[in-house]
PDB file of C-alpha atoms in Angstrom:
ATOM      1  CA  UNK G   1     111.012  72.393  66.428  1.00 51.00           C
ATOM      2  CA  UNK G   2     109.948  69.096  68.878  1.00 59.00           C
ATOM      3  CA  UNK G   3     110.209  70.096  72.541  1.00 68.00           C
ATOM      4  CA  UNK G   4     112.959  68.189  73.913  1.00 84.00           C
ATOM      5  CA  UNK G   5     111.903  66.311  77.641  1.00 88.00           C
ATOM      6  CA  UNK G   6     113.642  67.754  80.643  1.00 92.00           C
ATOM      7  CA  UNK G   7     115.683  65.952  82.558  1.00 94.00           C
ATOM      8  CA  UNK G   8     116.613  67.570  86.276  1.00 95.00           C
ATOM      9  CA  UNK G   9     119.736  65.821  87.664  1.00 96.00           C
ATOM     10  CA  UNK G  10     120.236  66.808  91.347  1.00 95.00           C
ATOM     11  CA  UNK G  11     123.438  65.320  92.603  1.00 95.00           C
ATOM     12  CA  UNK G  12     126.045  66.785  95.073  1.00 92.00           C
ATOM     13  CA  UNK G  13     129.063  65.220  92.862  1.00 92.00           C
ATOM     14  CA  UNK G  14     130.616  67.407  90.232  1.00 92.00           C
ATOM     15  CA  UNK G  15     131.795  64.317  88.435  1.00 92.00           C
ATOM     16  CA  UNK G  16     128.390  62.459  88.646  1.00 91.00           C
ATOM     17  CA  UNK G  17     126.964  65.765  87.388  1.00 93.00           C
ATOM     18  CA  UNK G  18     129.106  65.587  84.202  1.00 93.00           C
ATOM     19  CA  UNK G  19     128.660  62.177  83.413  1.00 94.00           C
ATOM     20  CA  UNK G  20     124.914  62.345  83.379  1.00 94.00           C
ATOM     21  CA  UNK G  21     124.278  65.825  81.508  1.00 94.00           C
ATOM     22  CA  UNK G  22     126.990  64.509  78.683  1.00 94.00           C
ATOM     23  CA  UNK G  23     125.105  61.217  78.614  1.00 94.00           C
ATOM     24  CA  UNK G  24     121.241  62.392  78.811  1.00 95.00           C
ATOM     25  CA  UNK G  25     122.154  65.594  76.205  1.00 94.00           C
ATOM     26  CA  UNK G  26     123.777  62.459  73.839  1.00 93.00           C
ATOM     27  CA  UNK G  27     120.079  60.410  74.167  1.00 93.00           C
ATOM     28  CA  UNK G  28     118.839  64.113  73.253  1.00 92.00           C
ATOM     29  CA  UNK G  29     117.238  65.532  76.790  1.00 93.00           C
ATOM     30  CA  UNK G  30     117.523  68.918  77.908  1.00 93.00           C
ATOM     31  CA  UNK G  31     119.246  68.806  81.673  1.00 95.00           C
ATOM     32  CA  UNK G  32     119.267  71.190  84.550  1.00 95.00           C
ATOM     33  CA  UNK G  33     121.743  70.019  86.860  1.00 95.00           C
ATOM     34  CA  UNK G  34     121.610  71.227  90.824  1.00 95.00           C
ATOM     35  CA  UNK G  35     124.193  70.587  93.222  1.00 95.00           C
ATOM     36  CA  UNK G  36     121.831  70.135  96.228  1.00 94.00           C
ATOM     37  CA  UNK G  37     118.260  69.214  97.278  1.00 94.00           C
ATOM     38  CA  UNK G  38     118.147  73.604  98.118  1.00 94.00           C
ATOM     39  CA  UNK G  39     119.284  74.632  94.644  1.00 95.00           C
ATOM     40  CA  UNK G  40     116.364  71.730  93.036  1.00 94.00           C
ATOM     41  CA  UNK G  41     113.747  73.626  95.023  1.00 93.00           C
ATOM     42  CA  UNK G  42     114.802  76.937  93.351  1.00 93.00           C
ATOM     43  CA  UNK G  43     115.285  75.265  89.824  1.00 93.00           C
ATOM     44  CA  UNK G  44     111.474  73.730  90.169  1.00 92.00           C
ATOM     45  CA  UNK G  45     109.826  77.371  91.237  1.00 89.00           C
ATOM     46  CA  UNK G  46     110.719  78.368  87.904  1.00 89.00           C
ATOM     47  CA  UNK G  47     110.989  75.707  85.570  1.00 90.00           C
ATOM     48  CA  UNK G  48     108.836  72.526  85.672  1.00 89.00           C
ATOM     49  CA  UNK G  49     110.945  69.349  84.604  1.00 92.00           C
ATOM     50  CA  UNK G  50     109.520  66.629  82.882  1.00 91.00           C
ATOM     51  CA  UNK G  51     111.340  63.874  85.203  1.00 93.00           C
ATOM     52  CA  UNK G  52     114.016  64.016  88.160  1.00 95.00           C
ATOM     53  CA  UNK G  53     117.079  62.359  88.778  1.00 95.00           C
ATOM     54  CA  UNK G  54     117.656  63.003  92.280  1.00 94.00           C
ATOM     55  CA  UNK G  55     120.654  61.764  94.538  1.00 93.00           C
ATOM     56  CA  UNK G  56     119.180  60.007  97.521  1.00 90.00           C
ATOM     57  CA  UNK G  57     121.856  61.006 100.261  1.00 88.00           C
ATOM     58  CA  UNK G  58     123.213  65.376 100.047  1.00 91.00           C
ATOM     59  CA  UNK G  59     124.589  67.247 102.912  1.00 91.00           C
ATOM     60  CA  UNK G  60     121.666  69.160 104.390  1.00 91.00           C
ATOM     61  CA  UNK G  61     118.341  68.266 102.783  1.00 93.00           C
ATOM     62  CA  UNK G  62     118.421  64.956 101.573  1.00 92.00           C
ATOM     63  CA  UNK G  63     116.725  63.668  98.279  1.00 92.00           C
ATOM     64  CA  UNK G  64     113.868  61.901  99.923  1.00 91.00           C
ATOM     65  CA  UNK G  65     112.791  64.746 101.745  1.00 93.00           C
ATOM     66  CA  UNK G  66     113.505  67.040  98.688  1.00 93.00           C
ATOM     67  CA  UNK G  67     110.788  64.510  96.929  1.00 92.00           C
ATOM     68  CA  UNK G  68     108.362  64.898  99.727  1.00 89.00           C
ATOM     69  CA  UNK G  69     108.879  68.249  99.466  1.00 89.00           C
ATOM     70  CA  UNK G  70     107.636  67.999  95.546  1.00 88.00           C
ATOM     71  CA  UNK G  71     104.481  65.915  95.957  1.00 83.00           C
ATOM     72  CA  UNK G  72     103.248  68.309  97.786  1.00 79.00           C
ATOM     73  CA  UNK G  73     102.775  70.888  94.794  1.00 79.00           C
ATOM     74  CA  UNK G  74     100.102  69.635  92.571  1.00 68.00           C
ATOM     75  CA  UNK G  75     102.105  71.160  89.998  1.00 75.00           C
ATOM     76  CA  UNK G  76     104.537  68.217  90.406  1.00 83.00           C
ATOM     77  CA  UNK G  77     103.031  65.603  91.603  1.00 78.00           C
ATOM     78  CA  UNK G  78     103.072  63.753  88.183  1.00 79.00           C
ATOM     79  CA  UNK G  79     107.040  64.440  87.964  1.00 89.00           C
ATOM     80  CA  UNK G  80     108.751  61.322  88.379  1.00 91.00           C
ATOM     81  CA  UNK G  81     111.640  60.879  91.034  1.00 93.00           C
ATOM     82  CA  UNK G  82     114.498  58.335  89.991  1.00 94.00           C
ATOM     83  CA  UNK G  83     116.313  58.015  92.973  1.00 93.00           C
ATOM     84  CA  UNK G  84     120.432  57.327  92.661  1.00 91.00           C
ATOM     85  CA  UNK G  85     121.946  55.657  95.800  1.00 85.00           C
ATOM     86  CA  UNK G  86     124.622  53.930  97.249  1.00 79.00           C
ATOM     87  CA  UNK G  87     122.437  52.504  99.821  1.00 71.00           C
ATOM     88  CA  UNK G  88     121.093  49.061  98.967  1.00 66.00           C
ATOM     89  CA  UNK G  89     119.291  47.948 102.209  1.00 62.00           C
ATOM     90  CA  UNK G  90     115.896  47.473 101.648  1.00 67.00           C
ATOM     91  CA  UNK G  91     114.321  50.224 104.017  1.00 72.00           C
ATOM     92  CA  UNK G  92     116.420  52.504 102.314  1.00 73.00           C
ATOM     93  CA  UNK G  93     114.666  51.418  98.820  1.00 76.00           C
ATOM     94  CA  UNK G  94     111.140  51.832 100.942  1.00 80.00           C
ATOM     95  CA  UNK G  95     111.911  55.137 102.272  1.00 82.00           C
ATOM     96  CA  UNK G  96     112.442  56.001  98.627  1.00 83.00           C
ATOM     97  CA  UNK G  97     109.125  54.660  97.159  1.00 84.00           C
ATOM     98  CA  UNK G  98     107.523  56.372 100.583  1.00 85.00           C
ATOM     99  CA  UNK G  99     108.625  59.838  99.488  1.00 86.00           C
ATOM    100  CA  UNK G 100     107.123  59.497  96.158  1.00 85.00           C
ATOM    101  CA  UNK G 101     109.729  58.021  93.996  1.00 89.00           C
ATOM    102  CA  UNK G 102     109.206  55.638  91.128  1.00 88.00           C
ATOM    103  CA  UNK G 103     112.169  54.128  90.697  1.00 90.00           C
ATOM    104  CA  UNK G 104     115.988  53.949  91.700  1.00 87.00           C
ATOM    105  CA  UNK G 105     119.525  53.153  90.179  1.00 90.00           C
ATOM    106  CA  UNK G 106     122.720  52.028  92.187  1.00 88.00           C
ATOM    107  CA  UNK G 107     125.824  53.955  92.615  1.00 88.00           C
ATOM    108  CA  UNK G 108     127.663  54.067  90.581  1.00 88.00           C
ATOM    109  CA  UNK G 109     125.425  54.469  88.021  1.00 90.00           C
ATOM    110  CA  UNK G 110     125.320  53.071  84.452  1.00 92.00           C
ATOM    111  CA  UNK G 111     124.884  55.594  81.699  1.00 91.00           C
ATOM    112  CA  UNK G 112     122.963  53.543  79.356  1.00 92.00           C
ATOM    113  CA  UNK G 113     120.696  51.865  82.478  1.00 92.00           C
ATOM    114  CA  UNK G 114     119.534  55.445  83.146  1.00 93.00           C
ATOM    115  CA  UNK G 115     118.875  56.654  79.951  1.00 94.00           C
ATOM    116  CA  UNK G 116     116.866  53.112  79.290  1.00 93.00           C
ATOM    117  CA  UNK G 117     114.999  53.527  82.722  1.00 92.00           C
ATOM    118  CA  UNK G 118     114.167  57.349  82.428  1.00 93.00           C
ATOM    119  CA  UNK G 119     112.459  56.777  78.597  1.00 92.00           C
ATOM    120  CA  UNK G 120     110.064  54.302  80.365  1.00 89.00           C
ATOM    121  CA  UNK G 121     108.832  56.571  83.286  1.00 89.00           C
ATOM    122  CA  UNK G 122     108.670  59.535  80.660  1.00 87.00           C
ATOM    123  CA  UNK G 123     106.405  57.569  78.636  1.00 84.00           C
ATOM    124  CA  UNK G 124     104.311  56.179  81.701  1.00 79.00           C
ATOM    125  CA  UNK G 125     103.814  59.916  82.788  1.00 75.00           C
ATOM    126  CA  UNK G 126     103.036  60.621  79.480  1.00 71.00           C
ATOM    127  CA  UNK G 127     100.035  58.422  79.595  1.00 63.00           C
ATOM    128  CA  UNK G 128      99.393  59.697  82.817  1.00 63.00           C
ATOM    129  CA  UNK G 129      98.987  62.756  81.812  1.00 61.00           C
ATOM    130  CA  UNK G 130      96.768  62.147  79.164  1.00 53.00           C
ATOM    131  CA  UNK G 131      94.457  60.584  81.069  1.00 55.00           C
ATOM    132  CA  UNK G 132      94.302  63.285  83.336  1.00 56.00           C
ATOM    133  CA  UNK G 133      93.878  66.097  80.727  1.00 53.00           C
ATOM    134  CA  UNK G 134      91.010  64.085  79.131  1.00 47.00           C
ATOM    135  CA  UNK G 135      89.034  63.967  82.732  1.00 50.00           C
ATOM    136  CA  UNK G 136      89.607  67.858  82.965  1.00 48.00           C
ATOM    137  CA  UNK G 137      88.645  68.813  79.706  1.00 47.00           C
ATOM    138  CA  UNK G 138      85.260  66.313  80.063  1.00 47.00           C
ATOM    139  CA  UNK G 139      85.068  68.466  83.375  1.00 47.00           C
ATOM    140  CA  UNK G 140      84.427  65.153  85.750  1.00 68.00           C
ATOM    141  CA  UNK G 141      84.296  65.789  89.548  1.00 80.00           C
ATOM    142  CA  UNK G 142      87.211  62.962  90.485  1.00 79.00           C
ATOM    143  CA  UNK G 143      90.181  62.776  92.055  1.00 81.00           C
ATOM    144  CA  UNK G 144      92.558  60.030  93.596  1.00 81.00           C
ATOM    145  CA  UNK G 145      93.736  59.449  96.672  1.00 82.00           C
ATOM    146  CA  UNK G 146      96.245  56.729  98.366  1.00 80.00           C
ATOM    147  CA  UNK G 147      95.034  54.763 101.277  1.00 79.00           C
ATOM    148  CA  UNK G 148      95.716  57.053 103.876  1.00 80.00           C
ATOM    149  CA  UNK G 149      93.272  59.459 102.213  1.00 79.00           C
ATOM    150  CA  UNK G 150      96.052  61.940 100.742  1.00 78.00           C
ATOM    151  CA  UNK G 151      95.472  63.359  97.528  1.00 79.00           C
ATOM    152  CA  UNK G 152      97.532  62.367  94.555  1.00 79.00           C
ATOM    153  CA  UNK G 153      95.756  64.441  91.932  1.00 78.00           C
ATOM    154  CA  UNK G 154      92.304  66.321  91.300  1.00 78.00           C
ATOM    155  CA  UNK G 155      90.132  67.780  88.061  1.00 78.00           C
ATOM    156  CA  UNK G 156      90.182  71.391  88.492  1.00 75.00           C
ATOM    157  CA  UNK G 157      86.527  70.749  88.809  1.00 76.00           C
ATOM    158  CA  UNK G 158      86.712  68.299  91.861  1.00 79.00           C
ATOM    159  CA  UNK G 159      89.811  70.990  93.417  1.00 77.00           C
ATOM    160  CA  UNK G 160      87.516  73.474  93.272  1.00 76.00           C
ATOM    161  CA  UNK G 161      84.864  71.934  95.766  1.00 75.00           C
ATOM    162  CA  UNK G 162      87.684  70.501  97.685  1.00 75.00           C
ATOM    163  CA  UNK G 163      88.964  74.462  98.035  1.00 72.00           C
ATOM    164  CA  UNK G 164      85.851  75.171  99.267  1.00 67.00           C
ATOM    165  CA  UNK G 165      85.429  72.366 101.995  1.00 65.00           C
ATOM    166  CA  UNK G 166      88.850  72.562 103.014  1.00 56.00           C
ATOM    167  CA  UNK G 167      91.784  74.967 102.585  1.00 49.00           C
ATOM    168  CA  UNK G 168      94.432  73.263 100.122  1.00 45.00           C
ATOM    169  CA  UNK G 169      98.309  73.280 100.528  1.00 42.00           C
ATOM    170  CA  UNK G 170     100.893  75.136  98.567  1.00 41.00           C
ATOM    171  CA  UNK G 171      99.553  75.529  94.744  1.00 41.00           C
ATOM    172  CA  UNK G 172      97.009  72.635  95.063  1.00 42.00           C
ATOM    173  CA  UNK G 173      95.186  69.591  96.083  1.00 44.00           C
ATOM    174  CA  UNK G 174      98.249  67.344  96.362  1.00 46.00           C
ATOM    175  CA  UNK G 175      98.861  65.872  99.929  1.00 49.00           C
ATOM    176  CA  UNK G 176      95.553  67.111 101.702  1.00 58.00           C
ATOM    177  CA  UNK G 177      94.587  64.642 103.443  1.00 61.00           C
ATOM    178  CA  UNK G 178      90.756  64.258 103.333  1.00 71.00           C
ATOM    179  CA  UNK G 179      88.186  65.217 106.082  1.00 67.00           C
ATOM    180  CA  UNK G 180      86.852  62.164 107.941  1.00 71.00           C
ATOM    181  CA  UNK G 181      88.769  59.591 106.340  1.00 77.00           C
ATOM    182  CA  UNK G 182      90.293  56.665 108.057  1.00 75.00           C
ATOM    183  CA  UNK G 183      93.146  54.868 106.385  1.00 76.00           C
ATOM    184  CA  UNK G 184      92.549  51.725 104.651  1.00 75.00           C
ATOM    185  CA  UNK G 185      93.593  47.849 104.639  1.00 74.00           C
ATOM    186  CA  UNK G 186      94.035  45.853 101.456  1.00 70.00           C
ATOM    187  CA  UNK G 187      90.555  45.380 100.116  1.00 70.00           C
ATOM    188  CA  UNK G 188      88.862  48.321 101.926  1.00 75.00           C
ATOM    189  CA  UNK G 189      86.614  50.182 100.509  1.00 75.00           C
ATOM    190  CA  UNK G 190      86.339  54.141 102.370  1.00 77.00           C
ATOM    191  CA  UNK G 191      83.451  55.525 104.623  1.00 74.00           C
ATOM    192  CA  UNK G 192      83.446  59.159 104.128  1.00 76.00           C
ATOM    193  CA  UNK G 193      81.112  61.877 105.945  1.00 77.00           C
ATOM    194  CA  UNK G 194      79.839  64.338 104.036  1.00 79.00           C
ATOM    195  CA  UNK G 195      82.055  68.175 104.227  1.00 80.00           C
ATOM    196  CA  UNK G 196      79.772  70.663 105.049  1.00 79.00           C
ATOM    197  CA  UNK G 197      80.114  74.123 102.861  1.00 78.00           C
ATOM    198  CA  UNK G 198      79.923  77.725 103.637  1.00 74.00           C
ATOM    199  CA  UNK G 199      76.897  78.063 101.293  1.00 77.00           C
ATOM    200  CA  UNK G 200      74.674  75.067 102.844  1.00 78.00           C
ATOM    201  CA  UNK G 201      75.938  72.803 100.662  1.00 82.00           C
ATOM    202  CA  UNK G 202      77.424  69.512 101.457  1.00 82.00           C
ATOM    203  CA  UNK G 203      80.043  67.639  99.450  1.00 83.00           C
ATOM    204  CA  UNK G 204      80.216  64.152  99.052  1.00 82.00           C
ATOM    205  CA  UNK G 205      82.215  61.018  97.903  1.00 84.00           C
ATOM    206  CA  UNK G 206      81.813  58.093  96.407  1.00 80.00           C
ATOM    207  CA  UNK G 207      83.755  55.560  95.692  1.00 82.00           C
ATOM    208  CA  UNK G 208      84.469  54.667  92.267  1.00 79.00           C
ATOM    209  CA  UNK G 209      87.574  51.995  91.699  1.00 79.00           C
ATOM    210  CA  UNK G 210      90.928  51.351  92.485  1.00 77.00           C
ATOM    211  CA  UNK G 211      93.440  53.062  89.568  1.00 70.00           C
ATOM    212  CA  UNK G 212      96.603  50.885  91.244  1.00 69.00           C
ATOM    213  CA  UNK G 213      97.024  48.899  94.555  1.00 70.00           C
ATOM    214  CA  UNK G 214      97.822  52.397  96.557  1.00 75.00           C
ATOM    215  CA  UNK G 215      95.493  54.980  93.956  1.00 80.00           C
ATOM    216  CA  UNK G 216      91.438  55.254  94.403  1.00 83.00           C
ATOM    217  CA  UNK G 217      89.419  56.663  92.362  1.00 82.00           C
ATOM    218  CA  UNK G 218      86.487  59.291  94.109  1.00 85.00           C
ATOM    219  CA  UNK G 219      83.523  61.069  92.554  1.00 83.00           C
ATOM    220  CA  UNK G 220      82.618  64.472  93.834  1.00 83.00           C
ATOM    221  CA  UNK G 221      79.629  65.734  94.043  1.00 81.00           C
ATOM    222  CA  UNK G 222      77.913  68.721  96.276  1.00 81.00           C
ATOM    223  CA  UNK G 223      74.222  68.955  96.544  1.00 80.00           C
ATOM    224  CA  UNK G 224      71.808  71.288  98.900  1.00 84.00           C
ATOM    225  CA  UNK G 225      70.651  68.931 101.512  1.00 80.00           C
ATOM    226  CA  UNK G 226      68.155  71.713 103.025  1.00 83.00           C
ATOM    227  CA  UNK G 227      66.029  72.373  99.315  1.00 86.00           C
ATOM    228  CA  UNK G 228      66.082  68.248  98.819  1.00 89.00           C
ATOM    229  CA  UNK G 229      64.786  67.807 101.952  1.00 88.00           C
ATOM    230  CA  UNK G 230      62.803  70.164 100.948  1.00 90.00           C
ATOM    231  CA  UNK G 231      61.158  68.578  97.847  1.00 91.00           C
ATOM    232  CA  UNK G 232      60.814  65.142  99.199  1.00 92.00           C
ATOM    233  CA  UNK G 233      59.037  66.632 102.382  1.00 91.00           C
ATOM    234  CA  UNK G 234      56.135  68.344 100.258  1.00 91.00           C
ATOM    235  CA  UNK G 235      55.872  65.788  97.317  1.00 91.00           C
ATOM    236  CA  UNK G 236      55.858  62.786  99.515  1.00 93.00           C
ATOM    237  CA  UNK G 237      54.153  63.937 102.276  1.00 93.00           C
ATOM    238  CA  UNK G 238      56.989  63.477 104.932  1.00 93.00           C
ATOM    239  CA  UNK G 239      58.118  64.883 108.005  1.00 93.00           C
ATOM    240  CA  UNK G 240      61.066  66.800 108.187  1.00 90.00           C
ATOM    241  CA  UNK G 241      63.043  64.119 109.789  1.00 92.00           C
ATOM    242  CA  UNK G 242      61.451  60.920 107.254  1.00 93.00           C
ATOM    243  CA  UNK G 243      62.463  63.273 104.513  1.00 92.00           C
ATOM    244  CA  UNK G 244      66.706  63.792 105.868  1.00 91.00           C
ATOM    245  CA  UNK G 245      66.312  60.145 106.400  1.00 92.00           C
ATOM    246  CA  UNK G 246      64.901  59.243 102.590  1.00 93.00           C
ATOM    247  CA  UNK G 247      67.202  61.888 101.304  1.00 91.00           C
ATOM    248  CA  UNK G 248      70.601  60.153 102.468  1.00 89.00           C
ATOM    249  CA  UNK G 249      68.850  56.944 101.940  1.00 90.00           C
ATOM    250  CA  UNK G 250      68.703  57.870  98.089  1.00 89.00           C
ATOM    251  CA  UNK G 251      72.452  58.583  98.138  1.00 85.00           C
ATOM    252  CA  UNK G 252      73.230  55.409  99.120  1.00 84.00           C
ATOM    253  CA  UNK G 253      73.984  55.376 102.908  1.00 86.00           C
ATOM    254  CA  UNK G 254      73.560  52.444 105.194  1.00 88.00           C
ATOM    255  CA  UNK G 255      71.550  52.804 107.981  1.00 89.00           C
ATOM    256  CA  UNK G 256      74.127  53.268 110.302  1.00 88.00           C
ATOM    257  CA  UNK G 257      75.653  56.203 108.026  1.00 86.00           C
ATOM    258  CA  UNK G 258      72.338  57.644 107.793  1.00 90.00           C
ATOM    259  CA  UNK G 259      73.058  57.760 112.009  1.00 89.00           C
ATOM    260  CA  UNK G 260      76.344  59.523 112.140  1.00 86.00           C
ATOM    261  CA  UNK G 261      75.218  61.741 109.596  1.00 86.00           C
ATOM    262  CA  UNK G 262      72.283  62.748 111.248  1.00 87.00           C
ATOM    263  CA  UNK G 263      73.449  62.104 114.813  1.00 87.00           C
ATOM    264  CA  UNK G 264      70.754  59.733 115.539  1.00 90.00           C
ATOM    265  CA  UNK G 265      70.591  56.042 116.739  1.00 91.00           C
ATOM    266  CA  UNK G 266      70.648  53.412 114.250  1.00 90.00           C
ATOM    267  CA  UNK G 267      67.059  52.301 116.330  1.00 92.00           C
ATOM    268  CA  UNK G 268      65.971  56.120 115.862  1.00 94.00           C
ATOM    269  CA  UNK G 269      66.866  55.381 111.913  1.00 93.00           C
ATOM    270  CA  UNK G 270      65.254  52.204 111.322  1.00 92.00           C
ATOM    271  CA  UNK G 271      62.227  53.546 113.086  1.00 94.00           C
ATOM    272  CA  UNK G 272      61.790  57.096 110.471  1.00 93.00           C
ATOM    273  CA  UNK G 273      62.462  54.146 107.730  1.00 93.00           C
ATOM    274  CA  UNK G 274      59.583  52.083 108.948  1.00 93.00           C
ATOM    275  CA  UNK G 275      57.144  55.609 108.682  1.00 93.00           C
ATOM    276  CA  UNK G 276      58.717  56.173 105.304  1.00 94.00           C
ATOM    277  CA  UNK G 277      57.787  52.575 103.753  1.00 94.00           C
ATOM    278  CA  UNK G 278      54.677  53.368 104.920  1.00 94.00           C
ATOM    279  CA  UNK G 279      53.583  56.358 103.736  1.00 94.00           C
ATOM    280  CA  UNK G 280      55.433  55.823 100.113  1.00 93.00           C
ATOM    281  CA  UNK G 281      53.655  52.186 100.006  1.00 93.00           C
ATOM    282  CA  UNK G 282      56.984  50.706  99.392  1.00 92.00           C
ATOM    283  CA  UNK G 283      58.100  47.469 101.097  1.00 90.00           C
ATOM    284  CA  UNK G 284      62.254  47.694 100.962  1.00 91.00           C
ATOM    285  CA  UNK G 285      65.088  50.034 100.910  1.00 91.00           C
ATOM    286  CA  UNK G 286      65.281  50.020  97.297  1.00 90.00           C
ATOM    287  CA  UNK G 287      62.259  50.966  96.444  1.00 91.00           C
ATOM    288  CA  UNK G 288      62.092  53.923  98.447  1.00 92.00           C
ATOM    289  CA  UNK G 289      65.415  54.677  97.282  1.00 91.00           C
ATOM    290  CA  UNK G 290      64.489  54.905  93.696  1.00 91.00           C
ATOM    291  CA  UNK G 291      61.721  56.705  94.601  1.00 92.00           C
ATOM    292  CA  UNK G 292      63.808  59.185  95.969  1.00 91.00           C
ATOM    293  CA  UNK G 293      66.032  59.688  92.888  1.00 88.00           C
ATOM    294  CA  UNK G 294      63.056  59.977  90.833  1.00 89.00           C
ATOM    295  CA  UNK G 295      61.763  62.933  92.766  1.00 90.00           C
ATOM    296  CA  UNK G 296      65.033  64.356  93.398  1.00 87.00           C
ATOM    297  CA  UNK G 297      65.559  64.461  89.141  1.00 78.00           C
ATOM    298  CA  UNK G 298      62.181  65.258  87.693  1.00 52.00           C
TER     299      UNK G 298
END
């Protein structure tokens, strides 16, 4: 037997209520119905719904707070939020799309606009979910974040390093926001320190792409900064210093990361890089930097 999709109508109006669960079981969805934002949090714990309908103004909890509220689960991040409203203003529509929502109809609500409306978000979080399924099974290190650095979803494998540099929220990554970052104009790329571990590790990221306008795309990686060090110090003939210097150089730090990294002066930097060219017989930044890799993965 197909698995229907289910449909979560939240809505604090018996008569609304009806309407929608005759309508949505008639395009053939299953529907939960709640009669407040309180009663949708209980209904979620146990049941996770394939898309929500959600009034935007209840007594008590409201519906954009009730959708805050759900982002921050990883389990339900990827649930979209149709907001129904009376309100037409246009904050009101932004303090919608701010909570998390995808979408919105106006009260009173057509039948056959909803039903038309909620088959297009199903099948965009279908995709979605696809494409997140095939990362996690390829076990990539990536997650996204918006531009104020909160997470919007994670591969297990990148959550797992995250749990370890930082503690995570509720049953996931989803809404952490990440150490060190600072949030971002259009057309900014992020600067982000590295997260020291408990096992002398460090994690790092880099910056792949932009998904959408407000959803970037980060590689994860953790490496042991004190047995890399390590190598490049004895193969190379380095001091300790030349070799932290090299060794961030070959992850692709500017100079003046290299110095908040390593708490030195950007002078201090350019001075170890000088030594380094030197004793490697290299004449540029890249060179030594390949260099570096090479030693790093032989």
């Amino acid at each position: 037997m197909e698995r229907r999709d289910i449909v979560l109508v939240v809505d604090d109006a018996p008569g609304t209520l009806g309407l929608l669960n005759d309508t949505l079981e008639g395009a053939g969805y299953m529907v939960l119905v709640a009669q407040s934002a309180a009663a949708a949090m209980t209904v979620i714990e146990r049941i996770t719904p394939d898309i929500v309908l959600m009034d935007a103004v209840m007594p008590g909890m409201d519906g954009f707070e009730a959708c805050r509220r759900m982002k921050r689960n990883a389990r339900l991040v990827s649930v979209p939020v149709i907001f129904m409203t009376g309100l037409t203003e246009s904050e009101d529509v932004v303090r919608g799309f701010d909570a998390g929502g995808v979408d919105y109809v106006v009260k009173p609500v057509v039948p056959d606009e909803v039903v038309a409306r909620i088959a297009a978000h199903l099948a965009n979080a279908r995709l979605t979910r696809s494409a997140h399924a095939a990362l996690d099974v390829a076990g990539r290190f990536l997650l996204a974040v918006d531009r104020d650095g909160a997470l919007l979803w994670a591969t297990p494998q990148a959550a797992t390093l995250l749990r370890d540099a930082a503690p995570l929220p509720g049953d996931g990554p989803a809404g952490l926001a990440l150490p060190g970052w600072v949030p971002l104009a259009e057309g900014e790329t992020p600067r982000l320190p590295p997260v020291p571990l408990a096992d002398g590790r460090r994690v790092e990221f880099h910056h792949v792409g932009a998904i959408a306008p407000d959803e970037l795309l980060l590689r994860v990686t953790a490496f042991d900064p004190g047995r890399e060090e390590g190598m490049l110090r004895d193969r190379l003939g380095l001091t300790a210093r030349e070799a932290e210097v090299l060794l961030w150089l070959g992850r692709g730090k500017s100079n003046r990361d290299i110095a908040d990294i390593l708490v030195l002066s950007p002078r201090t930097v350019n001075k170890h890089l000088e030594g380094v060219f030197a004793k490697l017989g290299v004449e540029n930044r890249a060179s030594a930097a390949a260099l570096a890799v090479r030693v790093l993965g032989g």
